[in-house]
Amino acid sequence: VNIPFAIRLATRHDAETIARLSRTEVEYGLPSRWTPPAILRAIARNDVNVTVAHDGSVLLGFGIMEYHDEHAHLVLFAVEPEYRKQGVGRALLVWLEEVALIAGIATLKVEARVTNRAGIAFYRKHGYRIVATEAGYYRGVEDAVRLEKSCGVSTNHAAR
Ligand SMILES: CC(C)(COP(=O)(O)OP(=O)(O)OC[C@H]1O[C@@H](n2cnc3c(N)ncnc32)[C@H](O)[C@@H]1OP(=O)(O)O)[C@@H](O)C(=O)NCCC(=O)NCCS
């Protein structure tokens, strides 16, 4: 079954829900960095997109991507447990990646907890390759795998 949903940029009204999802689905067992004020700061930044999937007033998932000159970094990403495996994560990831592609950014980077089999499988399915393991990346509590994806040819036609 497919649920209806749409993608939009987050507003400050989404900050509490995003912070709660991060605490329970990403930062479990760790001191929480992604508090509501931290989410609000990310929303305010002009080199960051905080993007949500929603069904009307219900937030189904979110992603936070930082766009740098040469690479984009997916810093936080989660879908509500009850709405997983229905393409919500895929739609959010594609949206965030397309922005990087249009900006001519060649490399996409993301980390996942080594024990996060679903997350790692999700990224590999979307073309990310494991490039390294980083000991203690998660506040010294857990190691990370670093994954990268190359966007290939630059789409920055303005440079030609
Ligand atoms: C990883 C996560 C975002 C995936 O979201 P989702 O909405 O379930 O993903 P989709 O339904 O779009 O899945 C797309 C593909 O990813 C893969 N995938 C997703 N969940 C998977 C799982 N639990 N096990 C194996 N593969 C999985 C599948 O190949 C799937 O393709 P399919 O539908 O053809 O089988 C979600 O499981 C989640 O929020 N996990 C907790 C937080 C997290 O791990 N965040 C990322 C790392 S910080």
Short mmCIF file of C-alpha atoms and ligand atoms in Angstrom, two decimals:
data_model
loop_
_atom_site.label_atom_id
_atom_site.label_comp_id
_atom_site.label_asym_id
_atom_site.label_seq_id
_atom_site.Cartn_x
_atom_site.Cartn_y
_atom_site.Cartn_z
CA VAL A 1 0.00 0.00 0.00
CA ASN A 2 1.23 3.45 -0.83
CA ILE A 3 0.41 6.41 1.35
CA PRO A 4 -0.07 9.85 -0.19
CA PHE A 5 2.58 12.36 0.76
CA ALA A 6 4.31 15.47 -0.48
CA ILE A 7 7.73 17.04 0.05
CA ARG A 8 8.34 20.61 1.17
CA LEU A 9 10.93 22.70 3.00
CA ALA A 10 10.58 22.65 6.78
CA THR A 11 9.28 25.63 8.71
CA ARG A 12 9.92 26.51 12.35
CA HIS A 13 6.69 24.70 13.25
CA ASP A 14 8.34 21.39 12.26
CA ALA A 15 11.35 21.80 14.58
CA GLU A 16 9.88 20.00 17.61
CA THR A 17 8.78 16.96 15.58
CA ILE A 18 12.09 16.74 13.72
CA ALA A 19 14.05 16.95 17.00
CA ARG A 20 11.87 14.24 18.54
CA LEU A 21 12.37 11.95 15.51
CA SER A 22 16.11 12.53 15.64
CA ARG A 23 16.26 11.71 19.35
CA THR A 24 14.29 8.47 19.08
CA GLU A 25 15.30 7.20 15.61
CA VAL A 26 18.85 8.48 15.04
CA GLU A 27 20.44 9.62 18.31
CA TYR A 28 19.04 6.86 20.54
CA GLY A 29 21.52 6.04 23.33
CA LEU A 30 23.51 9.22 22.64
CA PRO A 31 23.36 12.70 24.16
CA SER A 32 21.06 14.59 21.80
CA ARG A 33 22.65 17.30 19.64
CA TRP A 34 19.68 17.92 17.40
CA THR A 35 17.56 19.83 19.87
CA PRO A 36 14.72 22.06 18.62
CA PRO A 37 17.00 25.16 18.70
CA ALA A 38 19.63 23.27 16.64
CA ILE A 39 16.96 22.33 14.08
CA LEU A 40 15.77 25.96 13.96
CA ARG A 41 19.36 27.10 13.28
CA ALA A 42 19.61 24.56 10.43
CA ILE A 43 16.31 25.81 8.95
CA ALA A 44 17.65 29.38 9.04
CA ARG A 45 20.91 28.57 7.24
CA ASN A 46 21.08 29.35 3.54
CA ASP A 47 23.55 26.55 2.75
CA VAL A 48 21.30 23.90 4.33
CA ASN A 49 17.97 22.39 3.31
CA VAL A 50 15.75 20.95 6.01
CA THR A 51 13.13 19.07 4.02
CA VAL A 52 10.07 17.16 5.20
CA ALA A 53 7.68 14.59 3.79
CA HIS A 54 4.15 15.18 5.01
CA ASP A 55 0.57 14.09 4.60
CA GLY A 56 -1.26 17.29 5.39
CA SER A 57 -0.47 18.09 9.01
CA VAL A 58 1.26 14.75 9.65
CA LEU A 59 5.06 14.79 9.30
CA LEU A 60 6.24 11.42 7.92
CA GLY A 61 9.97 12.01 7.68
CA PHE A 62 12.70 14.59 7.15
CA GLY A 63 16.22 15.10 5.85
CA ILE A 64 18.87 17.74 6.46
CA MET A 65 21.47 18.32 3.73
CA GLU A 66 24.39 20.78 3.92
CA TYR A 67 25.56 22.03 0.53
CA HIS A 68 29.28 22.85 0.28
CA ASP A 69 31.32 23.85 -2.81
CA GLU A 70 32.46 20.38 -3.83
CA HIS A 71 30.24 18.08 -1.83
CA ALA A 72 26.92 17.86 -0.05
CA HIS A 73 26.62 16.25 3.37
CA LEU A 74 23.44 14.52 4.51
CA VAL A 75 23.68 15.19 8.23
CA LEU A 76 20.36 13.88 9.55
CA PHE A 77 17.66 11.70 8.01
CA ALA A 78 14.71 9.67 9.33
CA VAL A 79 11.24 8.41 8.50
CA GLU A 80 8.59 7.71 11.17
CA PRO A 81 8.70 3.94 11.90
CA GLU A 82 5.05 3.36 10.93
CA TYR A 83 5.57 4.99 7.50
CA ARG A 84 8.74 3.16 6.46
CA LYS A 85 9.16 0.89 3.44
CA GLN A 86 6.68 2.93 1.42
CA GLY A 87 9.04 5.14 -0.56
CA VAL A 88 9.05 8.15 1.78
CA GLY A 89 12.80 7.90 2.43
CA ARG A 90 13.50 7.49 -1.26
CA ALA A 91 11.45 10.59 -2.18
CA LEU A 92 13.18 12.72 0.46
CA LEU A 93 16.64 11.55 -0.58
CA VAL A 94 15.97 12.13 -4.29
CA TRP A 95 14.69 15.68 -3.56
CA LEU A 96 17.81 16.56 -1.55
CA GLU A 97 20.13 14.96 -4.13
CA GLU A 98 18.51 16.81 -7.04
CA VAL A 99 19.35 20.14 -5.41
CA ALA A 100 23.00 19.06 -5.23
CA LEU A 101 22.89 17.91 -8.85
CA ILE A 102 21.46 21.20 -10.08
CA ALA A 103 24.13 23.07 -8.09
CA GLY A 104 26.83 21.06 -9.87
CA ILE A 105 27.96 19.36 -6.67
CA ALA A 106 29.83 16.17 -7.56
CA THR A 107 29.96 14.20 -4.31
CA LEU A 108 27.34 13.26 -1.75
CA LYS A 109 28.44 12.15 1.72
CA VAL A 110 26.63 10.54 4.62
CA GLU A 111 27.45 8.58 7.77
CA ALA A 112 25.50 5.81 9.48
CA ARG A 113 25.92 3.97 12.75
CA VAL A 114 27.70 0.65 12.07
CA THR A 115 24.79 -1.23 13.64
CA ASN A 116 22.22 0.57 11.44
CA ARG A 117 21.65 -2.17 8.90
CA ALA A 118 18.47 -0.62 7.48
CA GLY A 119 20.12 2.77 7.00
CA ILE A 120 23.22 1.30 5.35
CA ALA A 121 21.06 -0.91 3.08
CA PHE A 122 18.95 2.13 2.17
CA TYR A 123 21.98 4.21 1.15
CA ARG A 124 23.64 1.35 -0.75
CA LYS A 125 20.39 0.78 -2.65
CA HIS A 126 20.61 4.43 -3.68
CA GLY A 127 24.14 4.14 -5.05
CA TYR A 128 26.24 5.09 -2.02
CA ARG A 129 29.43 3.12 -1.42
CA ILE A 130 31.09 2.53 1.94
CA VAL A 131 34.40 4.41 1.85
CA ALA A 132 35.59 4.24 5.47
CA THR A 133 34.81 3.36 9.04
CA GLU A 134 35.32 6.01 11.70
CA ALA A 135 35.91 4.78 15.25
CA GLY A 136 33.88 6.52 17.95
CA TYR A 137 32.24 8.95 15.51
CA TYR A 138 29.02 8.98 17.53
CA ARG A 139 30.17 10.74 20.76
CA GLY A 140 32.61 7.89 21.40
CA VAL A 141 29.67 5.52 21.87
CA GLU A 142 29.53 3.94 18.42
CA ASP A 143 31.55 3.73 15.20
CA ALA A 144 30.31 5.14 11.88
CA VAL A 145 30.51 3.95 8.34
CA ARG A 146 31.12 6.75 5.87
CA LEU A 147 29.34 6.42 2.54
CA GLU A 148 29.75 8.43 -0.65
CA LYS A 149 28.04 8.74 -3.98
CA SER A 150 29.37 10.49 -7.05
CA CYS A 151 26.88 12.53 -9.05
CA GLY A 152 29.11 12.13 -12.10
CA VAL A 153 29.03 14.85 -14.73
CA SER A 154 28.57 18.38 -13.47
CA THR A 155 25.25 19.96 -14.43
CA ASN A 156 26.64 23.45 -13.92
CA HIS A 157 26.22 24.58 -17.52
CA ALA A 158 26.69 28.24 -16.60
CA ALA A 159 30.44 27.62 -16.38
CA ARG A 160 30.67 26.72 -20.09
C1 LIG B 1 16.64 4.38 6.49
C2 LIG B 1 15.22 4.94 6.40
C3 LIG B 1 15.30 6.45 6.33
C4 LIG B 1 14.55 4.39 5.13
O1 LIG B 1 13.30 5.05 4.96
P1 LIG B 1 12.09 4.34 4.17
O2 LIG B 1 11.03 5.37 3.95
O3 LIG B 1 11.70 3.10 4.86
O4 LIG B 1 12.80 3.97 2.79
P2 LIG B 1 12.08 3.58 1.39
O5 LIG B 1 10.76 2.94 1.65
O6 LIG B 1 12.10 4.75 0.50
O7 LIG B 1 13.11 2.47 0.89
C5 LIG B 1 13.86 2.58 -0.28
C6 LIG B 1 14.79 1.39 -0.43
O8 LIG B 1 15.73 1.37 0.66
C7 LIG B 1 15.97 0.01 1.07
N1 LIG B 1 15.55 -0.18 2.47
C8 LIG B 1 14.76 0.62 3.21
N2 LIG B 1 14.60 0.11 4.43
C9 LIG B 1 15.30 -1.04 4.48
C10 LIG B 1 15.50 -2.03 5.47
N3 LIG B 1 14.93 -1.93 6.71
N4 LIG B 1 16.28 -3.09 5.18
C11 LIG B 1 16.83 -3.23 3.94
N5 LIG B 1 16.65 -2.31 2.95
C12 LIG B 1 15.90 -1.24 3.21
C13 LIG B 1 15.13 -0.88 0.19
O9 LIG B 1 15.97 -1.32 -0.83
C14 LIG B 1 14.08 0.05 -0.36
O10 LIG B 1 13.74 -0.31 -1.65
P3 LIG B 1 12.42 -1.22 -1.91
O11 LIG B 1 11.26 -0.40 -1.43
O12 LIG B 1 12.46 -1.40 -3.38
O13 LIG B 1 12.62 -2.46 -1.10
C15 LIG B 1 14.38 4.50 7.63
O14 LIG B 1 14.50 3.12 7.82
C16 LIG B 1 14.75 5.21 8.91
O15 LIG B 1 14.27 6.31 9.21
N6 LIG B 1 15.61 4.58 9.74
C17 LIG B 1 16.01 5.15 11.04
C18 LIG B 1 16.85 6.39 10.89
C19 LIG B 1 18.04 6.16 9.97
O16 LIG B 1 18.59 5.09 9.91
N7 LIG B 1 18.44 7.21 9.24
C20 LIG B 1 19.52 7.11 8.28
C21 LIG B 1 20.86 7.04 8.87
S1 LIG B 1 21.20 8.46 9.89
#
